[in-house]
PDB file of N, CA, C and O in Angstrom:
ATOM      1  N   MET A   1     -25.321   1.760   6.959  1.00 70.00           N
ATOM      2  CA  MET A   1     -23.944   1.987   7.384  1.00 70.00           C
ATOM      3  C   MET A   1     -22.997   1.285   6.407  1.00 70.00           C
ATOM      4  O   MET A   1     -23.131   0.098   6.140  1.00 70.00           O
ATOM      5  N   GLU A   2     -22.085   2.024   5.873  1.00 89.00           N
ATOM      6  CA  GLU A   2     -21.094   1.460   4.951  1.00 89.00           C
ATOM      7  C   GLU A   2     -20.010   0.731   5.749  1.00 89.00           C
ATOM      8  O   GLU A   2     -19.595   1.184   6.809  1.00 89.00           O
ATOM      9  N   ILE A   3     -19.584  -0.389   5.230  1.00 92.00           N
ATOM     10  CA  ILE A   3     -18.525  -1.171   5.870  1.00 92.00           C
ATOM     11  C   ILE A   3     -17.212  -0.835   5.178  1.00 92.00           C
ATOM     12  O   ILE A   3     -17.089  -0.983   3.965  1.00 92.00           O
ATOM     13  N   SER A   4     -16.241  -0.398   5.951  1.00 95.00           N
ATOM     14  CA  SER A   4     -14.949  -0.037   5.371  1.00 95.00           C
ATOM     15  C   SER A   4     -14.016  -1.245   5.320  1.00 95.00           C
ATOM     16  O   SER A   4     -14.183  -2.215   6.073  1.00 95.00           O
ATOM     17  N   LEU A   5     -13.024  -1.150   4.450  1.00 96.00           N
ATOM     18  CA  LEU A   5     -12.003  -2.194   4.368  1.00 96.00           C
ATOM     19  C   LEU A   5     -11.286  -2.329   5.705  1.00 96.00           C
ATOM     20  O   LEU A   5     -10.975  -3.435   6.145  1.00 96.00           O
ATOM     21  N   ASP A   6     -11.055  -1.204   6.381  1.00 96.00           N
ATOM     22  CA  ASP A   6     -10.385  -1.247   7.686  1.00 96.00           C
ATOM     23  C   ASP A   6     -11.197  -2.005   8.725  1.00 96.00           C
ATOM     24  O   ASP A   6     -10.634  -2.707   9.571  1.00 96.00           O
ATOM     25  N   GLN A   7     -12.529  -1.888   8.669  1.00 96.00           N
ATOM     26  CA  GLN A   7     -13.369  -2.632   9.606  1.00 96.00           C
ATOM     27  C   GLN A   7     -13.267  -4.135   9.354  1.00 96.00           C
ATOM     28  O   GLN A   7     -13.194  -4.925  10.295  1.00 96.00           O
ATOM     29  N   VAL A   8     -13.267  -4.517   8.091  1.00 96.00           N
ATOM     30  CA  VAL A   8     -13.135  -5.932   7.737  1.00 96.00           C
ATOM     31  C   VAL A   8     -11.758  -6.439   8.162  1.00 96.00           C
ATOM     32  O   VAL A   8     -11.622  -7.526   8.729  1.00 96.00           O
ATOM     33  N   LYS A   9     -10.748  -5.625   7.904  1.00 97.00           N
ATOM     34  CA  LYS A   9      -9.371  -5.967   8.283  1.00 97.00           C
ATOM     35  C   LYS A   9      -9.261  -6.172   9.790  1.00 97.00           C
ATOM     36  O   LYS A   9      -8.626  -7.119  10.255  1.00 97.00           O
ATOM     37  N   GLN A  10      -9.908  -5.309  10.559  1.00 96.00           N
ATOM     38  CA  GLN A  10      -9.868  -5.407  12.018  1.00 96.00           C
ATOM     39  C   GLN A  10     -10.517  -6.708  12.494  1.00 96.00           C
ATOM     40  O   GLN A  10      -9.975  -7.384  13.374  1.00 96.00           O
ATOM     41  N   ILE A  11     -11.641  -7.067  11.919  1.00 96.00           N
ATOM     42  CA  ILE A  11     -12.312  -8.315  12.309  1.00 96.00           C
ATOM     43  C   ILE A  11     -11.422  -9.510  11.998  1.00 96.00           C
ATOM     44  O   ILE A  11     -11.225 -10.383  12.844  1.00 96.00           O
ATOM     45  N   VAL A  12     -10.874  -9.553  10.790  1.00 97.00           N
ATOM     46  CA  VAL A  12     -10.005 -10.669  10.400  1.00 97.00           C
ATOM     47  C   VAL A  12      -8.796 -10.729  11.328  1.00 97.00           C
ATOM     48  O   VAL A  12      -8.431 -11.804  11.824  1.00 97.00           O
ATOM     49  N   GLY A  13      -8.190  -9.594  11.593  1.00 97.00           N
ATOM     50  CA  GLY A  13      -7.021  -9.546  12.481  1.00 97.00           C
ATOM     51  C   GLY A  13      -7.334 -10.010  13.884  1.00 97.00           C
ATOM     52  O   GLY A  13      -6.556 -10.755  14.488  1.00 97.00           O
ATOM     53  N   ASN A  14      -8.485  -9.588  14.401  1.00 96.00           N
ATOM     54  CA  ASN A  14      -8.883  -9.978  15.759  1.00 96.00           C
ATOM     55  C   ASN A  14      -9.196 -11.466  15.847  1.00 96.00           C
ATOM     56  O   ASN A  14      -8.746 -12.151  16.765  1.00 96.00           O
ATOM     57  N   VAL A  15      -9.979 -11.956  14.904  1.00 96.00           N
ATOM     58  CA  VAL A  15     -10.376 -13.368  14.928  1.00 96.00           C
ATOM     59  C   VAL A  15      -9.161 -14.279  14.788  1.00 96.00           C
ATOM     60  O   VAL A  15      -9.033 -15.280  15.493  1.00 96.00           O
ATOM     61  N   LEU A  16      -8.248 -13.911  13.883  1.00 95.00           N
ATOM     62  CA  LEU A  16      -7.077 -14.749  13.641  1.00 95.00           C
ATOM     63  C   LEU A  16      -5.925 -14.457  14.597  1.00 95.00           C
ATOM     64  O   LEU A  16      -4.896 -15.121  14.549  1.00 95.00           O
ATOM     65  N   GLN A  17      -6.114 -13.441  15.441  1.00 96.00           N
ATOM     66  CA  GLN A  17      -5.083 -13.027  16.406  1.00 96.00           C
ATOM     67  C   GLN A  17      -3.752 -12.772  15.696  1.00 96.00           C
ATOM     68  O   GLN A  17      -2.712 -13.303  16.068  1.00 96.00           O
ATOM     69  N   LEU A  18      -3.817 -11.915  14.671  1.00 96.00           N
ATOM     70  CA  LEU A  18      -2.635 -11.641  13.850  1.00 96.00           C
ATOM     71  C   LEU A  18      -1.747 -10.536  14.405  1.00 96.00           C
ATOM     72  O   LEU A  18      -0.635 -10.347  13.918  1.00 96.00           O
ATOM     73  N   GLY A  19      -2.240  -9.798  15.386  1.00 95.00           N
ATOM     74  CA  GLY A  19      -1.433  -8.720  15.961  1.00 95.00           C
ATOM     75  C   GLY A  19      -1.049  -7.704  14.902  1.00 95.00           C
ATOM     76  O   GLY A  19      -1.844  -7.333  14.043  1.00 95.00           O
ATOM     77  N   ASP A  20       0.210  -7.268  14.920  1.00 95.00           N
ATOM     78  CA  ASP A  20       0.694  -6.243  13.994  1.00 95.00           C
ATOM     79  C   ASP A  20       0.758  -6.721  12.547  1.00 95.00           C
ATOM     80  O   ASP A  20       0.852  -5.904  11.632  1.00 95.00           O
ATOM     81  N   ARG A  21       0.728  -8.032  12.330  1.00 95.00           N
ATOM     82  CA  ARG A  21       0.787  -8.550  10.954  1.00 95.00           C
ATOM     83  C   ARG A  21      -0.356  -8.016  10.101  1.00 95.00           C
ATOM     84  O   ARG A  21      -0.216  -7.835   8.905  1.00 95.00           O
ATOM     85  N   ILE A  22      -1.506  -7.745  10.736  1.00 96.00           N
ATOM     86  CA  ILE A  22      -2.670  -7.282   9.992  1.00 96.00           C
ATOM     87  C   ILE A  22      -2.419  -5.907   9.368  1.00 96.00           C
ATOM     88  O   ILE A  22      -3.021  -5.553   8.359  1.00 96.00           O
ATOM     89  N   ASP A  23      -1.501  -5.129   9.931  1.00 96.00           N
ATOM     90  CA  ASP A  23      -1.224  -3.782   9.419  1.00 96.00           C
ATOM     91  C   ASP A  23      -0.745  -3.795   7.971  1.00 96.00           C
ATOM     92  O   ASP A  23      -0.956  -2.840   7.233  1.00 96.00           O
ATOM     93  N   SER A  24      -0.099  -4.871   7.551  1.00 96.00           N
ATOM     94  CA  SER A  24       0.426  -4.943   6.185  1.00 96.00           C
ATOM     95  C   SER A  24      -0.613  -5.468   5.186  1.00 96.00           C
ATOM     96  O   SER A  24      -0.363  -5.486   3.986  1.00 96.00           O
ATOM     97  N   PHE A  25      -1.772  -5.873   5.663  1.00 97.00           N
ATOM     98  CA  PHE A  25      -2.810  -6.402   4.779  1.00 97.00           C
ATOM     99  C   PHE A  25      -3.486  -5.264   4.022  1.00 97.00           C
ATOM    100  O   PHE A  25      -3.731  -4.198   4.572  1.00 97.00           O
ATOM    101  N   ASP A  26      -3.786  -5.507   2.736  1.00 97.00           N
ATOM    102  CA  ASP A  26      -4.580  -4.563   1.961  1.00 97.00           C
ATOM    103  C   ASP A  26      -5.615  -5.361   1.162  1.00 97.00           C
ATOM    104  O   ASP A  26      -5.754  -6.566   1.357  1.00 97.00           O
ATOM    105  N   GLN A  27      -6.318  -4.698   0.265  1.00 97.00           N
ATOM    106  CA  GLN A  27      -7.404  -5.360  -0.456  1.00 97.00           C
ATOM    107  C   GLN A  27      -6.927  -6.529  -1.313  1.00 97.00           C
ATOM    108  O   GLN A  27      -7.700  -7.417  -1.640  1.00 97.00           O
ATOM    109  N   HIS A  28      -5.658  -6.549  -1.658  1.00 97.00           N
ATOM    110  CA  HIS A  28      -5.123  -7.607  -2.515  1.00 97.00           C
ATOM    111  C   HIS A  28      -4.498  -8.766  -1.728  1.00 97.00           C
ATOM    112  O   HIS A  28      -4.036  -9.737  -2.334  1.00 97.00           O
ATOM    113  N   THR A  29      -4.482  -8.667  -0.405  1.00 97.00           N
ATOM    114  CA  THR A  29      -3.864  -9.706   0.421  1.00 97.00           C
ATOM    115  C   THR A  29      -4.673 -11.002   0.329  1.00 97.00           C
ATOM    116  O   THR A  29      -5.858 -11.019   0.656  1.00 97.00           O
ATOM    117  N   PRO A  30      -4.038 -12.092  -0.135  1.00 97.00           N
ATOM    118  CA  PRO A  30      -4.737 -13.378  -0.175  1.00 97.00           C
ATOM    119  C   PRO A  30      -4.994 -13.899   1.236  1.00 97.00           C
ATOM    120  O   PRO A  30      -4.165 -13.735   2.120  1.00 97.00           O
ATOM    121  N   LEU A  31      -6.150 -14.505   1.415  1.00 95.00           N
ATOM    122  CA  LEU A  31      -6.512 -15.041   2.733  1.00 95.00           C
ATOM    123  C   LEU A  31      -6.502 -16.566   2.723  1.00 95.00           C
ATOM    124  O   LEU A  31      -5.556 -17.196   3.159  1.00 95.00           O
ATOM    125  N   LEU A  32      -7.560 -17.146   2.202  1.00 91.00           N
ATOM    126  CA  LEU A  32      -7.732 -18.599   2.236  1.00 91.00           C
ATOM    127  C   LEU A  32      -6.606 -19.282   1.484  1.00 91.00           C
ATOM    128  O   LEU A  32      -6.350 -18.993   0.320  1.00 91.00           O
ATOM    129  N   GLY A  33      -5.890 -20.146   2.163  1.00 90.00           N
ATOM    130  CA  GLY A  33      -4.779 -20.860   1.553  1.00 90.00           C
ATOM    131  C   GLY A  33      -3.455 -20.128   1.628  1.00 90.00           C
ATOM    132  O   GLY A  33      -2.429 -20.680   1.284  1.00 90.00           O
ATOM    133  N   SER A  34      -3.475 -18.869   2.073  1.00 94.00           N
ATOM    134  CA  SER A  34      -2.239 -18.084   2.133  1.00 94.00           C
ATOM    135  C   SER A  34      -1.867 -17.657   3.549  1.00 94.00           C
ATOM    136  O   SER A  34      -0.699 -17.524   3.863  1.00 94.00           O
ATOM    137  N   VAL A  35      -2.858 -17.425   4.384  1.00 94.00           N
ATOM    138  CA  VAL A  35      -2.615 -17.074   5.783  1.00 94.00           C
ATOM    139  C   VAL A  35      -2.814 -18.363   6.582  1.00 94.00           C
ATOM    140  O   VAL A  35      -3.926 -18.897   6.620  1.00 94.00           O
ATOM    141  N   PRO A  36      -1.737 -18.887   7.199  1.00 94.00           N
ATOM    142  CA  PRO A  36      -1.835 -20.187   7.875  1.00 94.00           C
ATOM    143  C   PRO A  36      -2.962 -20.262   8.907  1.00 94.00           C
ATOM    144  O   PRO A  36      -3.590 -21.302   9.060  1.00 94.00           O
ATOM    145  N   GLU A  37      -3.241 -19.154   9.581  1.00 92.00           N
ATOM    146  CA  GLU A  37      -4.284 -19.146  10.604  1.00 92.00           C
ATOM    147  C   GLU A  37      -5.692 -19.199  10.008  1.00 92.00           C
ATOM    148  O   GLU A  37      -6.657 -19.464  10.710  1.00 92.00           O
ATOM    149  N   PHE A  38      -5.811 -18.912   8.716  1.00 93.00           N
ATOM    150  CA  PHE A  38      -7.130 -18.823   8.080  1.00 93.00           C
ATOM    151  C   PHE A  38      -7.557 -20.190   7.561  1.00 93.00           C
ATOM    152  O   PHE A  38      -7.480 -20.495   6.374  1.00 93.00           O
ATOM    153  N   ASP A  39      -8.013 -21.028   8.478  1.00 91.00           N
ATOM    154  CA  ASP A  39      -8.478 -22.365   8.132  1.00 91.00           C
ATOM    155  C   ASP A  39     -10.009 -22.395   8.188  1.00 91.00           C
ATOM    156  O   ASP A  39     -10.647 -21.360   8.361  1.00 91.00           O
ATOM    157  N   SER A  40     -10.579 -23.567   8.051  1.00 89.00           N
ATOM    158  CA  SER A  40     -12.041 -23.673   8.013  1.00 89.00           C
ATOM    159  C   SER A  40     -12.693 -23.207   9.310  1.00 89.00           C
ATOM    160  O   SER A  40     -13.767 -22.599   9.289  1.00 89.00           O
ATOM    161  N   MET A  41     -12.060 -23.457  10.428  1.00 93.00           N
ATOM    162  CA  MET A  41     -12.606 -22.974  11.708  1.00 93.00           C
ATOM    163  C   MET A  41     -12.542 -21.455  11.784  1.00 93.00           C
ATOM    164  O   MET A  41     -13.446 -20.814  12.311  1.00 93.00           O
ATOM    165  N   ALA A  42     -11.491 -20.874  11.236  1.00 93.00           N
ATOM    166  CA  ALA A  42     -11.363 -19.412  11.224  1.00 93.00           C
ATOM    167  C   ALA A  42     -12.438 -18.790  10.341  1.00 93.00           C
ATOM    168  O   ALA A  42     -12.974 -17.728  10.664  1.00 93.00           O
ATOM    169  N   VAL A  43     -12.766 -19.450   9.228  1.00 93.00           N
ATOM    170  CA  VAL A  43     -13.831 -18.952   8.355  1.00 93.00           C
ATOM    171  C   VAL A  43     -15.134 -18.839   9.143  1.00 93.00           C
ATOM    172  O   VAL A  43     -15.817 -17.816   9.093  1.00 93.00           O
ATOM    173  N   VAL A  44     -15.464 -19.880   9.890  1.00 94.00           N
ATOM    174  CA  VAL A  44     -16.685 -19.866  10.702  1.00 94.00           C
ATOM    175  C   VAL A  44     -16.623 -18.743  11.733  1.00 94.00           C
ATOM    176  O   VAL A  44     -17.595 -18.011  11.932  1.00 94.00           O
ATOM    177  N   SER A  45     -15.481 -18.568  12.370  1.00 96.00           N
ATOM    178  CA  SER A  45     -15.324 -17.516  13.376  1.00 96.00           C
ATOM    179  C   SER A  45     -15.427 -16.121  12.765  1.00 96.00           C
ATOM    180  O   SER A  45     -16.024 -15.224  13.360  1.00 96.00           O
ATOM    181  N   VAL A  46     -14.858 -15.936  11.585  1.00 95.00           N
ATOM    182  CA  VAL A  46     -14.949 -14.638  10.899  1.00 95.00           C
ATOM    183  C   VAL A  46     -16.409 -14.356  10.525  1.00 95.00           C
ATOM    184  O   VAL A  46     -16.904 -13.243  10.727  1.00 95.00           O
ATOM    185  N   ILE A  47     -17.102 -15.356   9.999  1.00 94.00           N
ATOM    186  CA  ILE A  47     -18.521 -15.180   9.654  1.00 94.00           C
ATOM    187  C   ILE A  47     -19.325 -14.804  10.887  1.00 94.00           C
ATOM    188  O   ILE A  47     -20.146 -13.877  10.842  1.00 94.00           O
ATOM    189  N   THR A  48     -19.099 -15.480  11.990  1.00 95.00           N
ATOM    190  CA  THR A  48     -19.811 -15.181  13.230  1.00 95.00           C
ATOM    191  C   THR A  48     -19.538 -13.752  13.684  1.00 95.00           C
ATOM    192  O   THR A  48     -20.462 -13.014  14.052  1.00 95.00           O
ATOM    193  N   ALA A  49     -18.275 -13.336  13.647  1.00 96.00           N
ATOM    194  CA  ALA A  49     -17.909 -11.977  14.061  1.00 96.00           C
ATOM    195  C   ALA A  49     -18.560 -10.939  13.153  1.00 96.00           C
ATOM    196  O   ALA A  49     -19.050  -9.901  13.620  1.00 96.00           O
ATOM    197  N   ILE A  50     -18.595 -11.203  11.858  1.00 93.00           N
ATOM    198  CA  ILE A  50     -19.223 -10.287  10.899  1.00 93.00           C
ATOM    199  C   ILE A  50     -20.717 -10.162  11.191  1.00 93.00           C
ATOM    200  O   ILE A  50     -21.270  -9.059  11.220  1.00 93.00           O
ATOM    201  N   GLU A  51     -21.358 -11.294  11.402  1.00 93.00           N
ATOM    202  CA  GLU A  51     -22.791 -11.277  11.689  1.00 93.00           C
ATOM    203  C   GLU A  51     -23.087 -10.494  12.967  1.00 93.00           C
ATOM    204  O   GLU A  51     -24.045  -9.716  13.020  1.00 93.00           O
ATOM    205  N   GLU A  52     -22.252 -10.674  13.979  1.00 94.00           N
ATOM    206  CA  GLU A  52     -22.458  -9.977  15.247  1.00 94.00           C
ATOM    207  C   GLU A  52     -22.139  -8.489  15.142  1.00 94.00           C
ATOM    208  O   GLU A  52     -22.897  -7.647  15.614  1.00 94.00           O
ATOM    209  N   ASP A  53     -21.017  -8.150  14.501  1.00 92.00           N
ATOM    210  CA  ASP A  53     -20.576  -6.750  14.437  1.00 92.00           C
ATOM    211  C   ASP A  53     -21.409  -5.901  13.487  1.00 92.00           C
ATOM    212  O   ASP A  53     -21.666  -4.736  13.760  1.00 92.00           O
ATOM    213  N   PHE A  54     -21.812  -6.478  12.352  1.00 90.00           N
ATOM    214  CA  PHE A  54     -22.501  -5.694  11.332  1.00 90.00           C
ATOM    215  C   PHE A  54     -23.983  -6.024  11.208  1.00 90.00           C
ATOM    216  O   PHE A  54     -24.693  -5.380  10.438  1.00 90.00           O
ATOM    217  N   GLY A  55     -24.438  -7.054  11.911  1.00 90.00           N
ATOM    218  CA  GLY A  55     -25.846  -7.434  11.812  1.00 90.00           C
ATOM    219  C   GLY A  55     -26.213  -7.974  10.443  1.00 90.00           C
ATOM    220  O   GLY A  55     -27.337  -7.833   9.988  1.00 90.00           O
ATOM    221  N   ILE A  56     -25.236  -8.586   9.781  1.00 90.00           N
ATOM    222  CA  ILE A  56     -25.453  -9.154   8.453  1.00 90.00           C
ATOM    223  C   ILE A  56     -25.606 -10.661   8.592  1.00 90.00           C
ATOM    224  O   ILE A  56     -24.745 -11.320   9.158  1.00 90.00           O
ATOM    225  N   ALA A  57     -26.707 -11.187   8.079  1.00 90.00           N
ATOM    226  CA  ALA A  57     -26.899 -12.636   8.095  1.00 90.00           C
ATOM    227  C   ALA A  57     -26.332 -13.217   6.811  1.00 90.00           C
ATOM    228  O   ALA A  57     -26.677 -12.787   5.713  1.00 90.00           O
ATOM    229  N   MET A  58     -25.424 -14.156   6.960  1.00 89.00           N
ATOM    230  CA  MET A  58     -24.835 -14.827   5.802  1.00 89.00           C
ATOM    231  C   MET A  58     -25.410 -16.231   5.716  1.00 89.00           C
ATOM    232  O   MET A  58     -25.206 -17.048   6.604  1.00 89.00           O
ATOM    233  N   GLU A  59     -26.149 -16.472   4.636  1.00 89.00           N
ATOM    234  CA  GLU A  59     -26.769 -17.780   4.437  1.00 89.00           C
ATOM    235  C   GLU A  59     -25.733 -18.776   3.921  1.00 89.00           C
ATOM    236  O   GLU A  59     -24.806 -18.400   3.206  1.00 89.00           O
ATOM    237  N   ASP A  60     -25.931 -20.036   4.261  1.00 89.00           N
ATOM    238  CA  ASP A  60     -24.987 -21.082   3.855  1.00 89.00           C
ATOM    239  C   ASP A  60     -24.764 -21.121   2.343  1.00 89.00           C
ATOM    240  O   ASP A  60     -23.644 -21.314   1.880  1.00 89.00           O
ATOM    241  N   ASP A  61     -25.833 -20.909   1.569  1.00 92.00           N
ATOM    242  CA  ASP A  61     -25.699 -21.014   0.117  1.00 92.00           C
ATOM    243  C   ASP A  61     -24.992 -19.801  -0.497  1.00 92.00           C
ATOM    244  O   ASP A  61     -24.653 -19.813  -1.675  1.00 92.00           O
ATOM    245  N   GLU A  62     -24.762 -18.749   0.293  1.00 91.00           N
ATOM    246  CA  GLU A  62     -24.031 -17.575  -0.190  1.00 91.00           C
ATOM    247  C   GLU A  62     -22.523 -17.709   0.040  1.00 91.00           C
ATOM    248  O   GLU A  62     -21.742 -17.001  -0.573  1.00 91.00           O
ATOM    249  N   ILE A  63     -22.156 -18.589   0.924  1.00 91.00           N
ATOM    250  CA  ILE A  63     -20.765 -18.683   1.348  1.00 91.00           C
ATOM    251  C   ILE A  63     -19.997 -19.636   0.437  1.00 91.00           C
ATOM    252  O   ILE A  63     -20.388 -20.783   0.240  1.00 91.00           O
ATOM    253  N   SER A  64     -18.913 -19.103  -0.130  1.00 92.00           N
ATOM    254  CA  SER A  64     -18.047 -19.932  -0.972  1.00 92.00           C
ATOM    255  C   SER A  64     -16.604 -19.495  -0.736  1.00 92.00           C
ATOM    256  O   SER A  64     -16.347 -18.430  -0.162  1.00 92.00           O
ATOM    257  N   ALA A  65     -15.682 -20.295  -1.201  1.00 91.00           N
ATOM    258  CA  ALA A  65     -14.262 -19.972  -1.039  1.00 91.00           C
ATOM    259  C   ALA A  65     -13.910 -18.666  -1.739  1.00 91.00           C
ATOM    260  O   ALA A  65     -13.008 -17.947  -1.305  1.00 91.00           O
ATOM    261  N   ASP A  66     -14.629 -18.335  -2.813  1.00 94.00           N
ATOM    262  CA  ASP A  66     -14.346 -17.102  -3.565  1.00 94.00           C
ATOM    263  C   ASP A  66     -14.444 -15.853  -2.694  1.00 94.00           C
ATOM    264  O   ASP A  66     -13.716 -14.884  -2.920  1.00 94.00           O
ATOM    265  N   ILE A  67     -15.336 -15.857  -1.730  1.00 95.00           N
ATOM    266  CA  ILE A  67     -15.519 -14.703  -0.843  1.00 95.00           C
ATOM    267  C   ILE A  67     -14.257 -14.454  -0.021  1.00 95.00           C
ATOM    268  O   ILE A  67     -13.954 -13.313   0.328  1.00 95.00           O
ATOM    269  N   PHE A  68     -13.521 -15.509   0.257  1.00 96.00           N
ATOM    270  CA  PHE A  68     -12.372 -15.423   1.155  1.00 96.00           C
ATOM    271  C   PHE A  68     -11.024 -15.499   0.430  1.00 96.00           C
ATOM    272  O   PHE A  68      -9.999 -15.722   1.062  1.00 96.00           O
ATOM    273  N   LEU A  69     -11.031 -15.304  -0.887  1.00 96.00           N
ATOM    274  CA  LEU A  69      -9.766 -15.352  -1.623  1.00 96.00           C
ATOM    275  C   LEU A  69      -8.829 -14.228  -1.190  1.00 96.00           C
ATOM    276  O   LEU A  69      -7.654 -14.461  -0.936  1.00 96.00           O
ATOM    277  N   THR A  70      -9.361 -13.004  -1.134  1.00 97.00           N
ATOM    278  CA  THR A  70      -8.565 -11.859  -0.682  1.00 97.00           C
ATOM    279  C   THR A  70      -9.379 -11.042   0.309  1.00 97.00           C
ATOM    280  O   THR A  70     -10.607 -11.187   0.389  1.00 97.00           O
ATOM    281  N   LEU A  71      -8.708 -10.159   1.005  1.00 97.00           N
ATOM    282  CA  LEU A  71      -9.395  -9.253   1.923  1.00 97.00           C
ATOM    283  C   LEU A  71     -10.374  -8.385   1.139  1.00 97.00           C
ATOM    284  O   LEU A  71     -11.488  -8.112   1.592  1.00 97.00           O
ATOM    285  N   GLY A  72      -9.979  -7.962  -0.058  1.00 97.00           N
ATOM    286  CA  GLY A  72     -10.851  -7.151  -0.901  1.00 97.00           C
ATOM    287  C   GLY A  72     -12.097  -7.899  -1.346  1.00 97.00           C
ATOM    288  O   GLY A  72     -13.190  -7.315  -1.410  1.00 97.00           O
ATOM    289  N   ASP A  73     -11.964  -9.197  -1.645  1.00 97.00           N
ATOM    290  CA  ASP A  73     -13.135  -9.993  -2.025  1.00 97.00           C
ATOM    291  C   ASP A  73     -14.133 -10.070  -0.875  1.00 97.00           C
ATOM    292  O   ASP A  73     -15.346  -9.944  -1.089  1.00 97.00           O
ATOM    293  N   LEU A  74     -13.633 -10.259   0.329  1.00 96.00           N
ATOM    294  CA  LEU A  74     -14.503 -10.308   1.502  1.00 96.00           C
ATOM    295  C   LEU A  74     -15.188  -8.958   1.703  1.00 96.00           C
ATOM    296  O   LEU A  74     -16.394  -8.888   1.939  1.00 96.00           O
ATOM    297  N   HIS A  75     -14.440  -7.878   1.563  1.00 96.00           N
ATOM    298  CA  HIS A  75     -14.999  -6.533   1.716  1.00 96.00           C
ATOM    299  C   HIS A  75     -16.063  -6.266   0.657  1.00 96.00           C
ATOM    300  O   HIS A  75     -17.143  -5.747   0.962  1.00 96.00           O
ATOM    301  N   THR A  76     -15.785  -6.629  -0.586  1.00 96.00           N
ATOM    302  CA  THR A  76     -16.745  -6.428  -1.679  1.00 96.00           C
ATOM    303  C   THR A  76     -18.042  -7.188  -1.407  1.00 96.00           C
ATOM    304  O   THR A  76     -19.143  -6.654  -1.580  1.00 96.00           O
ATOM    305  N   PHE A  77     -17.927  -8.440  -0.975  1.00 94.00           N
ATOM    306  CA  PHE A  77     -19.102  -9.247  -0.664  1.00 94.00           C
ATOM    307  C   PHE A  77     -19.924  -8.590   0.441  1.00 94.00           C
ATOM    308  O   PHE A  77     -21.149  -8.464   0.332  1.00 94.00           O
ATOM    309  N   LEU A  78     -19.239  -8.169   1.513  1.00 94.00           N
ATOM    310  CA  LEU A  78     -19.962  -7.572   2.645  1.00 94.00           C
ATOM    311  C   LEU A  78     -20.597  -6.239   2.275  1.00 94.00           C
ATOM    312  O   LEU A  78     -21.706  -5.945   2.710  1.00 94.00           O
ATOM    313  N   SER A  79     -19.918  -5.458   1.455  1.00 93.00           N
ATOM    314  CA  SER A  79     -20.466  -4.165   1.031  1.00 93.00           C
ATOM    315  C   SER A  79     -21.750  -4.380   0.209  1.00 93.00           C
ATOM    316  O   SER A  79     -22.731  -3.674   0.384  1.00 93.00           O
ATOM    317  N   ALA A  80     -21.722  -5.357  -0.686  1.00 92.00           N
ATOM    318  CA  ALA A  80     -22.903  -5.657  -1.507  1.00 92.00           C
ATOM    319  C   ALA A  80     -24.028  -6.193  -0.634  1.00 92.00           C
ATOM    320  O   ALA A  80     -25.198  -5.856  -0.827  1.00 92.00           O
ATOM    321  N   LYS A  81     -23.684  -7.010   0.317  1.00 87.00           N
ATOM    322  CA  LYS A  81     -24.674  -7.621   1.217  1.00 87.00           C
ATOM    323  C   LYS A  81     -25.315  -6.563   2.118  1.00 87.00           C
ATOM    324  O   LYS A  81     -26.461  -6.682   2.487  1.00 87.00           O
ATOM    325  N   ASN A  82     -24.572  -5.544   2.430  1.00 84.00           N
ATOM    326  CA  ASN A  82     -25.014  -4.510   3.364  1.00 84.00           C
ATOM    327  C   ASN A  82     -25.785  -3.388   2.678  1.00 84.00           C
ATOM    328  O   ASN A  82     -26.354  -2.540   3.337  1.00 84.00           O
ATOM    329  N   SER A  83     -25.794  -3.368   1.344  1.00 79.00           N
ATOM    330  CA  SER A  83     -26.450  -2.247   0.647  1.00 79.00           C
ATOM    331  C   SER A  83     -27.914  -2.500   0.387  1.00 79.00           C
ATOM    332  O   SER A  83     -28.423  -3.538   0.552  1.00 79.00           O
TER     333      SER A  83
END
């Protein structure tokens, strides 16, 4: 199953409780350090939601800040992980 950018966007929006703000996010939207709600606890919550929704196991040594720089970076990582 291919993971779409919209699916990733929905998870991030739901976890961070961004409401309509998520509608303006695209692949270039910065996350870590740019969205106030996206702190270290949110990272853990997003990872948990991804693992539950997509059945993707993310190992500790795979997780870095680079994955969460933009919405597109997160989508690219998940797409590669899911293939």
